[in-house]
Amino acid sequence: MQNFTENPYIIRCLYVNPGKEPEVQYLNGTEAQMEDMVHGKIASNGIDEGVCVIHNAFSDVLQMPENRTIFNETFYGPMIVVSFDAFGNIISLSDEDMEYFSGLLALPKAE
């Protein structure tokens, strides 16, 4: 598998919409692209060491549908899961983080 972390201009992330399975997406790192993906102004919340969720800053005011709860924090509307470096720049999720968060954010299996 190609190592996407070597290209700082393409950021591999997880894109998660309410009621849908997480999907791998590629960002060009622009705020405009991320705003399109989350349907408005962006905000970010750290959820793990070096990992954050980018989401709509006004999701509560806009009454967006509930998406996922991660470590006791509930997010609404579409969200993007990315890594960040020591300087706060967003970077691609590592293979390990991609696998972990894909599983964590997967929809519950129907019985």
A tleap script that builds the chain and sets N, CA, C and O, in Angstrom:
source leaprc.protein.ff14SB
mol = sequence {
  NMET GLN ASN PHE THR GLU ASN PRO TYR ILE
  ILE ARG CYS LEU TYR VAL ASN PRO GLY LYS
  GLU PRO GLU VAL GLN TYR LEU ASN GLY THR
  GLU ALA GLN MET GLU ASP MET VAL HIE GLY
  LYS ILE ALA SER ASN GLY ILE ASP GLU GLY
  VAL CYS VAL ILE HIE ASN ALA PHE SER ASP
  VAL LEU GLN MET PRO GLU ASN ARG THR ILE
  PHE ASN GLU THR PHE TYR GLY PRO MET ILE
  VAL VAL SER PHE ASP ALA PHE GLY ASN ILE
  ILE SER LEU SER ASP GLU ASP MET GLU TYR
  PHE SER GLY LEU LEU ALA LEU PRO LYS ALA
  CGLU
}
set mol.1.N position { 0.844 -1.185 0.000 }
set mol.1.CA position { 0.000 0.000 0.000 }
set mol.1.C position { 0.887 1.245 0.000 }
set mol.1.O position { 1.918 1.289 0.671 }
set mol.2.N position { 0.477 2.230 -0.745 }
set mol.2.CA position { 1.238 3.479 -0.830 }
set mol.2.C position { 1.189 4.203 0.507 }
set mol.2.O position { 0.157 4.200 1.179 }
set mol.3.N position { 2.287 4.816 0.894 }
set mol.3.CA position { 2.348 5.562 2.135 }
set mol.3.C position { 1.962 7.010 1.866 }
set mol.3.O position { 2.768 7.787 1.355 }
set mol.4.N position { 0.726 7.373 2.210 }
set mol.4.CA position { 0.211 8.709 1.920 }
set mol.4.C position { 0.798 9.767 2.830 }
set mol.4.O position { 0.734 10.954 2.507 }
set mol.5.N position { 1.370 9.372 3.964 }
set mol.5.CA position { 1.914 10.364 4.875 }
set mol.5.C position { 3.151 11.041 4.300 }
set mol.5.O position { 3.597 12.058 4.832 }
set mol.6.N position { 3.719 10.489 3.212 }
set mol.6.CA position { 4.902 11.096 2.618 }
set mol.6.C position { 4.557 12.278 1.720 }
set mol.6.O position { 5.436 13.081 1.408 }
set mol.7.N position { 3.297 12.405 1.296 }
set mol.7.CA position { 2.884 13.515 0.447 }
set mol.7.C position { 2.052 14.484 1.281 }
set mol.7.O position { 0.882 14.207 1.547 }
set mol.8.N position { 2.626 15.615 1.700 }
set mol.8.CA position { 1.893 16.542 2.565 }
set mol.8.C position { 0.752 17.263 1.849 }
set mol.8.O position { -0.034 17.958 2.493 }
set mol.9.N position { 0.651 17.110 0.529 }
set mol.9.CA position { -0.383 17.817 -0.221 }
set mol.9.C position { -1.653 17.000 -0.382 }
set mol.9.O position { -2.679 17.531 -0.808 }
set mol.10.N position { -1.599 15.732 -0.052 }
set mol.10.CA position { -2.782 14.874 -0.096 }
set mol.10.C position { -2.938 14.268 1.286 }
set mol.10.O position { -2.034 13.599 1.787 }
set mol.11.N position { -4.083 14.506 1.895 }
set mol.11.CA position { -4.314 14.078 3.268 }
set mol.11.C position { -5.392 12.998 3.271 }
set mol.11.O position { -6.541 13.250 2.907 }
set mol.12.N position { -5.007 11.802 3.682 }
set mol.12.CA position { -5.951 10.681 3.756 }
set mol.12.C position { -6.695 10.773 5.080 }
set mol.12.O position { -6.085 10.858 6.147 }
set mol.13.N position { -8.022 10.757 4.996 }
set mol.13.CA position { -8.845 10.915 6.187 }
set mol.13.C position { -10.009 9.934 6.156 }
set mol.13.O position { -10.218 9.225 5.171 }
set mol.14.N position { -10.752 9.908 7.237 }
set mol.14.CA position { -12.029 9.201 7.283 }
set mol.14.C position { -13.128 10.250 7.236 }
set mol.14.O position { -13.106 11.215 8.000 }
set mol.15.N position { -14.082 10.063 6.344 }
set mol.15.CA position { -15.229 10.953 6.229 }
set mol.15.C position { -16.427 10.171 6.724 }
set mol.15.O position { -16.709 9.080 6.229 }
set mol.16.N position { -17.138 10.724 7.705 }
set mol.16.CA position { -18.225 9.996 8.346 }
set mol.16.C position { -19.498 10.839 8.315 }
set mol.16.O position { -19.555 11.928 8.886 }
set mol.17.N position { -20.503 10.318 7.643 }
set mol.17.CA position { -21.821 10.949 7.598 }
set mol.17.C position { -22.753 10.215 8.550 }
set mol.17.O position { -22.600 9.011 8.754 }
set mol.18.N position { -23.721 10.923 9.140 }
set mol.18.CA position { -24.675 10.259 10.022 }
set mol.18.C position { -25.369 9.102 9.295 }
set mol.18.O position { -25.830 9.252 8.163 }
set mol.19.N position { -25.435 7.947 9.963 }
set mol.19.CA position { -26.143 6.796 9.413 }
set mol.19.C position { -25.425 6.048 8.312 }
set mol.19.O position { -25.986 5.113 7.739 }
set mol.20.N position { -24.187 6.435 7.997 }
set mol.20.CA position { -23.430 5.776 6.937 }
set mol.20.C position { -22.101 5.272 7.477 }
set mol.20.O position { -21.599 5.756 8.492 }
set mol.21.N position { -21.543 4.290 6.779 }
set mol.21.CA position { -20.239 3.760 7.160 }
set mol.21.C position { -19.149 4.803 6.874 }
set mol.21.O position { -19.278 5.586 5.934 }
set mol.22.N position { -18.088 4.817 7.672 }
set mol.22.CA position { -16.961 5.715 7.395 }
set mol.22.C position { -16.344 5.364 6.043 }
set mol.22.O position { -16.302 4.195 5.661 }
set mol.23.N position { -15.869 6.372 5.328 }
set mol.23.CA position { -15.224 6.126 4.042 }
set mol.23.C position { -13.922 6.906 3.953 }
set mol.23.O position { -13.793 8.004 4.495 }
set mol.24.N position { -12.970 6.316 3.261 }
set mol.24.CA position { -11.687 6.982 3.059 }
set mol.24.C position { -11.872 8.080 2.019 }
set mol.24.O position { -12.438 7.847 0.952 }
set mol.25.N position { -11.394 9.266 2.337 }
set mol.25.CA position { -11.420 10.406 1.418 }
set mol.25.C position { -10.031 11.027 1.417 }
set mol.25.O position { -9.206 10.750 2.288 }
set mol.26.N position { -9.792 11.868 0.425 }
set mol.26.CA position { -8.498 12.546 0.306 }
set mol.26.C position { -8.739 14.045 0.261 }
set mol.26.O position { -9.522 14.543 -0.548 }
set mol.27.N position { -8.054 14.747 1.142 }
set mol.27.CA position { -8.191 16.199 1.238 }
set mol.27.C position { -7.003 16.879 0.576 }
set mol.27.O position { -5.889 16.354 0.557 }
set mol.28.N position { -7.274 18.071 0.030 }
set mol.28.CA position { -6.171 18.888 -0.476 }
set mol.28.C position { -5.707 19.881 0.579 }
set mol.28.O position { -4.819 20.696 0.330 }
set mol.29.N position { -6.316 19.806 1.763 }
set mol.29.CA position { -5.882 20.633 2.885 }
set mol.29.C position { -6.454 22.027 2.923 }
set mol.29.O position { -6.048 22.834 3.759 }
set mol.30.N position { -7.407 22.341 2.022 }
set mol.30.CA position { -7.971 23.686 2.037 }
set mol.30.C position { -9.185 23.755 2.954 }
set mol.30.O position { -9.962 22.807 3.060 }
set mol.31.N position { -9.324 24.881 3.601 }
set mol.31.CA position { -10.469 25.101 4.472 }
set mol.31.C position { -11.771 25.014 3.687 }
set mol.31.O position { -12.757 24.471 4.187 }
set mol.32.N position { -11.790 25.539 2.466 }
set mol.32.CA position { -13.004 25.514 1.645 }
set mol.32.C position { -13.478 24.084 1.380 }
set mol.32.O position { -14.676 23.809 1.443 }
set mol.33.N position { -12.558 23.184 1.088 }
set mol.33.CA position { -12.937 21.793 0.843 }
set mol.33.C position { -13.544 21.175 2.103 }
set mol.33.O position { -14.567 20.492 2.035 }
set mol.34.N position { -12.918 21.413 3.240 }
set mol.34.CA position { -13.432 20.844 4.487 }
set mol.34.C position { -14.790 21.453 4.844 }
set mol.34.O position { -15.667 20.744 5.337 }
set mol.35.N position { -14.978 22.757 4.603 }
set mol.35.CA position { -16.274 23.392 4.857 }
set mol.35.C position { -17.360 22.783 3.981 }
set mol.35.O position { -18.486 22.593 4.441 }
set mol.36.N position { -17.042 22.476 2.727 }
set mol.36.CA position { -18.005 21.800 1.849 }
set mol.36.C position { -18.388 20.441 2.413 }
set mol.36.O position { -19.556 20.054 2.386 }
set mol.37.N position { -17.402 19.725 2.921 }
set mol.37.CA position { -17.648 18.372 3.419 }
set mol.37.C position { -18.503 18.359 4.680 }
set mol.37.O position { -19.308 17.446 4.864 }
set mol.38.N position { -18.345 19.362 5.559 }
set mol.38.CA position { -19.115 19.392 6.811 }
set mol.38.C position { -20.285 20.368 6.743 }
set mol.38.O position { -20.971 20.583 7.743 }
set mol.39.N position { -20.514 20.950 5.590 }
set mol.39.CA position { -21.660 21.837 5.336 }
set mol.39.C position { -21.634 23.108 6.174 }
set mol.39.O position { -22.658 23.509 6.727 }
set mol.40.N position { -20.468 23.745 6.269 }
set mol.40.CA position { -20.385 25.010 6.986 }
set mol.40.C position { -19.018 25.235 7.601 }
set mol.40.O position { -18.064 24.510 7.319 }
set mol.41.N position { -18.940 26.244 8.440 }
set mol.41.CA position { -17.682 26.597 9.103 }
set mol.41.C position { -17.152 25.428 9.921 }
set mol.41.O position { -17.913 24.689 10.545 }
set mol.42.N position { -15.830 25.276 9.904 }
set mol.42.CA position { -15.241 24.129 10.579 }
set mol.42.C position { -14.744 24.454 11.982 }
set mol.42.O position { -14.369 25.584 12.292 }
set mol.43.N position { -14.756 23.428 12.808 }
set mol.43.CA position { -14.148 23.440 14.139 }
set mol.43.C position { -13.470 22.090 14.290 }
set mol.43.O position { -13.770 21.154 13.549 }
set mol.44.N position { -12.561 21.986 15.243 }
set mol.44.CA position { -11.915 20.684 15.456 }
set mol.44.C position { -11.848 20.373 16.939 }
set mol.44.O position { -11.741 21.264 17.781 }
set mol.45.N position { -11.914 19.086 17.232 }
set mol.45.CA position { -11.794 18.588 18.595 }
set mol.45.C position { -10.807 17.430 18.593 }
set mol.45.O position { -10.948 16.483 17.820 }
set mol.46.N position { -9.809 17.514 19.461 }
set mol.46.CA position { -8.892 16.401 19.618 }
set mol.46.C position { -9.610 15.236 20.267 }
set mol.46.O position { -10.314 15.420 21.260 }
set mol.47.N position { -9.443 14.033 19.721 }
set mol.47.CA position { -10.122 12.864 20.285 }
set mol.47.C position { -9.141 11.804 20.761 }
set mol.47.O position { -9.520 10.901 21.507 }
set mol.48.N position { -7.903 11.900 20.346 }
set mol.48.CA position { -6.881 10.941 20.734 }
set mol.48.C position { -5.537 11.624 20.494 }
set mol.48.O position { -5.489 12.693 19.885 }
set mol.49.N position { -4.472 11.034 20.952 }
set mol.49.CA position { -3.165 11.637 20.756 }
set mol.49.C position { -2.864 11.754 19.267 }
set mol.49.O position { -2.719 10.744 18.578 }
set mol.50.N position { -2.771 12.987 18.772 }
set mol.50.CA position { -2.458 13.222 17.369 }
set mol.50.C position { -3.608 13.011 16.406 }
set mol.50.O position { -3.383 12.969 15.196 }
set mol.51.N position { -4.843 12.874 16.900 }
set mol.51.CA position { -6.007 12.648 16.040 }
set mol.51.C position { -7.109 13.613 16.444 }
set mol.51.O position { -7.357 13.824 17.631 }
set mol.52.N position { -7.773 14.203 15.443 }
set mol.52.CA position { -8.878 15.109 15.736 }
set mol.52.C position { -10.040 14.888 14.774 }
set mol.52.O position { -9.900 14.272 13.718 }
set mol.53.N position { -11.184 15.414 15.180 }
set mol.53.CA position { -12.389 15.409 14.347 }
set mol.53.C position { -12.631 16.841 13.904 }
set mol.53.O position { -12.674 17.762 14.720 }
set mol.54.N position { -12.788 17.011 12.602 }
set mol.54.CA position { -13.190 18.301 12.040 }
set mol.54.C position { -14.684 18.188 11.768 }
set mol.54.O position { -15.140 17.246 11.121 }
set mol.55.N position { -15.436 19.158 12.269 }
set mol.55.CA position { -16.898 19.104 12.167 }
set mol.55.C position { -17.450 20.503 11.967 }
set mol.55.O position { -16.704 21.482 12.006 }
set mol.56.N position { -18.748 20.598 11.754 }
set mol.56.CA position { -19.400 21.884 11.575 }
set mol.56.C position { -19.439 22.601 12.926 }
set mol.56.O position { -19.953 22.067 13.908 }
set mol.57.N position { -18.895 23.803 12.962 }
set mol.57.CA position { -18.820 24.574 14.205 }
set mol.57.C position { -20.197 24.927 14.763 }
set mol.57.O position { -20.334 25.179 15.960 }
set mol.58.N position { -21.212 24.948 13.909 }
set mol.58.CA position { -22.559 25.351 14.329 }
set mol.58.C position { -23.559 24.210 14.219 }
set mol.58.O position { -24.756 24.440 14.054 }
set mol.59.N position { -23.063 22.973 14.310 }
set mol.59.CA position { -23.937 21.810 14.131 }
set mol.59.C position { -25.082 21.785 15.138 }
set mol.59.O position { -26.183 21.346 14.807 }
set mol.60.N position { -24.838 22.252 16.365 }
set mol.60.CA position { -25.912 22.267 17.367 }
set mol.60.C position { -26.966 23.321 17.022 }
set mol.60.O position { -28.162 23.047 17.119 }
set mol.61.N position { -26.540 24.512 16.625 }
set mol.61.CA position { -27.462 25.589 16.255 }
set mol.61.C position { -28.272 25.190 15.018 }
set mol.61.O position { -29.461 25.492 14.919 }
set mol.62.N position { -27.613 24.508 14.079 }
set mol.62.CA position { -28.268 24.080 12.843 }
set mol.62.C position { -29.097 22.809 13.045 }
set mol.62.O position { -29.779 22.357 12.125 }
set mol.63.N position { -29.037 22.242 14.233 }
set mol.63.CA position { -29.755 21.013 14.582 }
set mol.63.C position { -29.484 19.896 13.574 }
set mol.63.O position { -30.401 19.245 13.074 }
set mol.64.N position { -28.201 19.699 13.295 }
set mol.64.CA position { -27.784 18.623 12.393 }
set mol.64.C position { -28.035 17.279 13.085 }
set mol.64.O position { -28.042 17.198 14.313 }
set mol.65.N position { -28.239 16.233 12.292 }
set mol.65.CA position { -28.501 14.925 12.898 }
set mol.65.C position { -27.293 14.388 13.656 }
set mol.65.O position { -26.145 14.640 13.290 }
set mol.66.N position { -27.578 13.641 14.723 }
set mol.66.CA position { -26.508 13.031 15.501 }
set mol.66.C position { -25.723 12.083 14.619 }
set mol.66.O position { -26.295 11.326 13.835 }
set mol.67.N position { -24.404 12.131 14.754 }
set mol.67.CA position { -23.538 11.289 13.939 }
set mol.67.C position { -22.959 10.165 14.788 }
set mol.67.O position { -23.450 9.037 14.725 }
set mol.68.N position { -21.937 10.441 15.576 }
set mol.68.CA position { -21.283 9.420 16.378 }
set mol.68.C position { -20.877 10.024 17.722 }
set mol.68.O position { -20.701 11.235 17.854 }
set mol.69.N position { -20.735 9.147 18.707 }
set mol.69.CA position { -20.165 9.530 19.987 }
set mol.69.C position { -18.804 8.866 20.084 }
set mol.69.O position { -18.678 7.649 19.946 }
set mol.70.N position { -17.786 9.685 20.325 }
set mol.70.CA position { -16.415 9.194 20.429 }
set mol.70.C position { -15.886 9.606 21.803 }
set mol.70.O position { -15.790 10.793 22.114 }
set mol.71.N position { -15.550 8.619 22.607 }
set mol.71.CA position { -14.997 8.879 23.943 }
set mol.71.C position { -15.825 9.927 24.698 }
set mol.71.O position { -15.286 10.919 25.190 }
set mol.72.N position { -17.126 9.696 24.779 }
set mol.72.CA position { -18.087 10.521 25.526 }
set mol.72.C position { -18.355 11.902 24.916 }
set mol.72.O position { -18.949 12.755 25.576 }
set mol.73.N position { -17.936 12.131 23.697 }
set mol.73.CA position { -18.260 13.397 23.025 }
set mol.73.C position { -19.096 13.082 21.784 }
set mol.73.O position { -18.677 12.307 20.925 }
set mol.74.N position { -20.275 13.688 21.700 }
set mol.74.CA position { -21.182 13.436 20.581 }
set mol.74.C position { -20.981 14.495 19.512 }
set mol.74.O position { -20.912 15.690 19.800 }
set mol.75.N position { -20.888 14.033 18.271 }
set mol.75.CA position { -20.725 14.913 17.115 }
set mol.75.C position { -21.991 14.848 16.268 }
set mol.75.O position { -22.656 13.814 16.192 }
set mol.76.N position { -22.307 15.966 15.639 }
set mol.76.CA position { -23.511 16.086 14.822 }
set mol.76.C position { -23.115 16.484 13.408 }
set mol.76.O position { -22.154 17.226 13.207 }
set mol.77.N position { -23.862 15.984 12.433 }
set mol.77.CA position { -23.574 16.293 11.035 }
set mol.77.C position { -22.334 15.547 10.571 }
set mol.77.O position { -21.748 14.772 11.328 }
set mol.78.N position { -21.933 15.785 9.312 }
set mol.78.CA position { -20.752 15.114 8.767 }
set mol.78.C position { -19.494 15.494 9.534 }
set mol.78.O position { -19.392 16.594 10.078 }
set mol.79.N position { -18.540 14.572 9.572 }
set mol.79.CA position { -17.286 14.855 10.260 }
set mol.79.C position { -16.128 14.202 9.519 }
set mol.79.O position { -16.299 13.238 8.772 }
set mol.80.N position { -14.950 14.757 9.750 }
set mol.80.CA position { -13.722 14.295 9.108 }
set mol.80.C position { -12.741 13.938 10.222 }
set mol.80.O position { -12.522 14.734 11.136 }
set mol.81.N position { -12.150 12.747 10.151 }
set mol.81.CA position { -11.163 12.326 11.145 }
set mol.81.C position { -9.786 12.369 10.490 }
set mol.81.O position { -9.546 11.696 9.488 }
set mol.82.N position { -8.883 13.168 11.065 }
set mol.82.CA position { -7.531 13.337 10.533 }
set mol.82.C position { -6.525 13.288 11.678 }
set mol.82.O position { -6.897 13.347 12.850 }
set mol.83.N position { -5.267 13.182 11.328 }
set mol.83.CA position { -4.184 13.324 12.303 }
set mol.83.C position { -3.664 14.752 12.229 }
set mol.83.O position { -3.975 15.496 11.299 }
set mol.84.N position { -2.866 15.120 13.228 }
set mol.84.CA position { -2.210 16.424 13.191 }
set mol.84.C position { -0.805 16.269 13.744 }
set mol.84.O position { -0.527 15.385 14.554 }
set mol.85.N position { 0.078 17.154 13.285 }
set mol.85.CA position { 1.470 17.073 13.720 }
set mol.85.C position { 1.722 17.997 14.917 }
set mol.85.O position { 0.795 18.626 15.426 }
set mol.86.N position { 2.959 18.073 15.354 }
set mol.86.CA position { 3.330 18.874 16.521 }
set mol.86.C position { 3.063 20.361 16.342 }
set mol.86.O position { 2.990 21.104 17.321 }
set mol.87.N position { 2.917 20.801 15.085 }
set mol.87.CA position { 2.660 22.214 14.799 }
set mol.87.C position { 1.179 22.503 14.606 }
set mol.87.O position { 0.799 23.650 14.368 }
set mol.88.N position { 0.330 21.470 14.705 }
set mol.88.CA position { -1.107 21.643 14.527 }
set mol.88.C position { -1.576 21.525 13.091 }
set mol.88.O position { -2.748 21.773 12.805 }
set mol.89.N position { -0.682 21.150 12.174 }
set mol.89.CA position { -1.068 20.958 10.776 }
set mol.89.C position { -1.755 19.610 10.622 }
set mol.89.O position { -1.327 18.619 11.214 }
set mol.90.N position { -2.823 19.570 9.826 }
set mol.90.CA position { -3.461 18.282 9.609 }
set mol.90.C position { -2.631 17.444 8.648 }
set mol.90.O position { -2.068 17.948 7.676 }
set mol.91.N position { -2.571 16.154 8.948 }
set mol.91.CA position { -1.822 15.204 8.135 }
set mol.91.C position { -2.655 13.935 7.994 }
set mol.91.O position { -3.671 13.766 8.668 }
set mol.92.N position { -2.210 13.051 7.114 }
set mol.92.CA position { -2.920 11.794 6.876 }
set mol.92.C position { -2.957 10.927 8.126 }
set mol.92.O position { -2.029 10.922 8.934 }
set mol.93.N position { -4.063 10.192 8.259 }
set mol.93.CA position { -4.138 9.179 9.299 }
set mol.93.C position { -3.135 8.079 8.990 }
set mol.93.O position { -2.977 7.688 7.834 }
set mol.94.N position { -2.468 7.585 9.999 }
set mol.94.CA position { -1.577 6.440 9.805 }
set mol.94.C position { -2.435 5.211 9.490 }
set mol.94.O position { -3.644 5.214 9.722 }
set mol.95.N position { -1.811 4.183 8.971 }
set mol.95.CA position { -2.546 2.946 8.700 }
set mol.95.C position { -3.197 2.417 9.970 }
set mol.95.O position { -4.336 1.953 9.937 }
set mol.96.N position { -2.486 2.482 11.079 }
set mol.96.CA position { -3.007 1.983 12.352 }
set mol.96.C position { -4.225 2.798 12.808 }
set mol.96.O position { -5.237 2.228 13.215 }
set mol.97.N position { -4.124 4.133 12.738 }
set mol.97.CA position { -5.260 4.979 13.122 }
set mol.97.C position { -6.430 4.793 12.166 }
set mol.97.O position { -7.584 4.801 12.594 }
set mol.98.N position { -6.150 4.626 10.886 }
set mol.98.CA position { -7.212 4.399 9.903 }
set mol.98.C position { -7.979 3.123 10.262 }
set mol.98.O position { -9.210 3.116 10.258 }
set mol.99.N position { -7.263 2.062 10.567 }
set mol.99.CA position { -7.903 0.796 10.918 }
set mol.99.C position { -8.685 0.925 12.230 }
set mol.99.O position { -9.825 0.471 12.323 }
set mol.100.N position { -8.073 1.539 13.230 }
set mol.100.CA position { -8.719 1.680 14.533 }
set mol.100.C position { -10.004 2.504 14.438 }
set mol.100.O position { -11.054 2.068 14.911 }
set mol.101.N position { -9.929 3.686 13.834 }
set mol.101.CA position { -11.103 4.558 13.788 }
set mol.101.C position { -12.159 4.064 12.797 }
set mol.101.O position { -13.342 4.345 12.985 }
set mol.102.N position { -11.773 3.350 11.765 }
set mol.102.CA position { -12.753 2.734 10.865 }
set mol.102.C position { -13.605 1.742 11.647 }
set mol.102.O position { -14.824 1.695 11.483 }
set mol.103.N position { -12.955 0.950 12.497 }
set mol.103.CA position { -13.677 -0.009 13.320 }
set mol.103.C position { -14.511 0.672 14.401 }
set mol.103.O position { -15.664 0.306 14.629 }
set mol.104.N position { -13.922 1.660 15.061 }
set mol.104.CA position { -14.612 2.364 16.133 }
set mol.104.C position { -15.863 3.070 15.622 }
set mol.104.O position { -16.878 3.106 16.318 }
set mol.105.N position { -15.805 3.630 14.422 }
set mol.105.CA position { -16.904 4.434 13.880 }
set mol.105.C position { -17.835 3.647 12.971 }
set mol.105.O position { -18.785 4.211 12.426 }
set mol.106.N position { -17.580 2.349 12.798 }
set mol.106.CA position { -18.456 1.519 11.965 }
set mol.106.C position { -19.845 1.456 12.608 }
set mol.106.O position { -19.984 1.511 13.830 }
set mol.107.N position { -20.848 1.342 11.771 }
set mol.107.CA position { -22.203 1.212 12.281 }
set mol.107.C position { -22.367 -0.142 12.955 }
set mol.107.O position { -21.742 -1.120 12.546 }
set mol.108.N position { -23.199 -0.203 13.978 }
set mol.108.CA position { -23.436 -1.494 14.637 }
set mol.108.C position { -23.998 -2.507 13.627 }
set mol.108.O position { -24.810 -2.160 12.769 }
set mol.109.N position { -23.561 -3.736 13.745 }
set mol.109.CA position { -24.032 -4.795 12.855 }
set mol.109.C position { -25.448 -5.197 13.248 }
set mol.109.O position { -25.757 -5.363 14.429 }
set mol.110.N position { -26.312 -5.352 12.229 }
set mol.110.CA position { -27.682 -5.816 12.483 }
set mol.110.C position { -27.653 -7.298 12.845 }
set mol.110.O position { -26.898 -8.076 12.262 }
set mol.111.N position { -28.475 -7.673 13.805 }
set mol.111.CA position { -28.485 -9.076 14.238 }
set mol.111.C position { -29.567 -9.846 13.547 }
set mol.111.O position { -29.725 -11.043 13.788 }
savepdb mol mol.pdb
quit
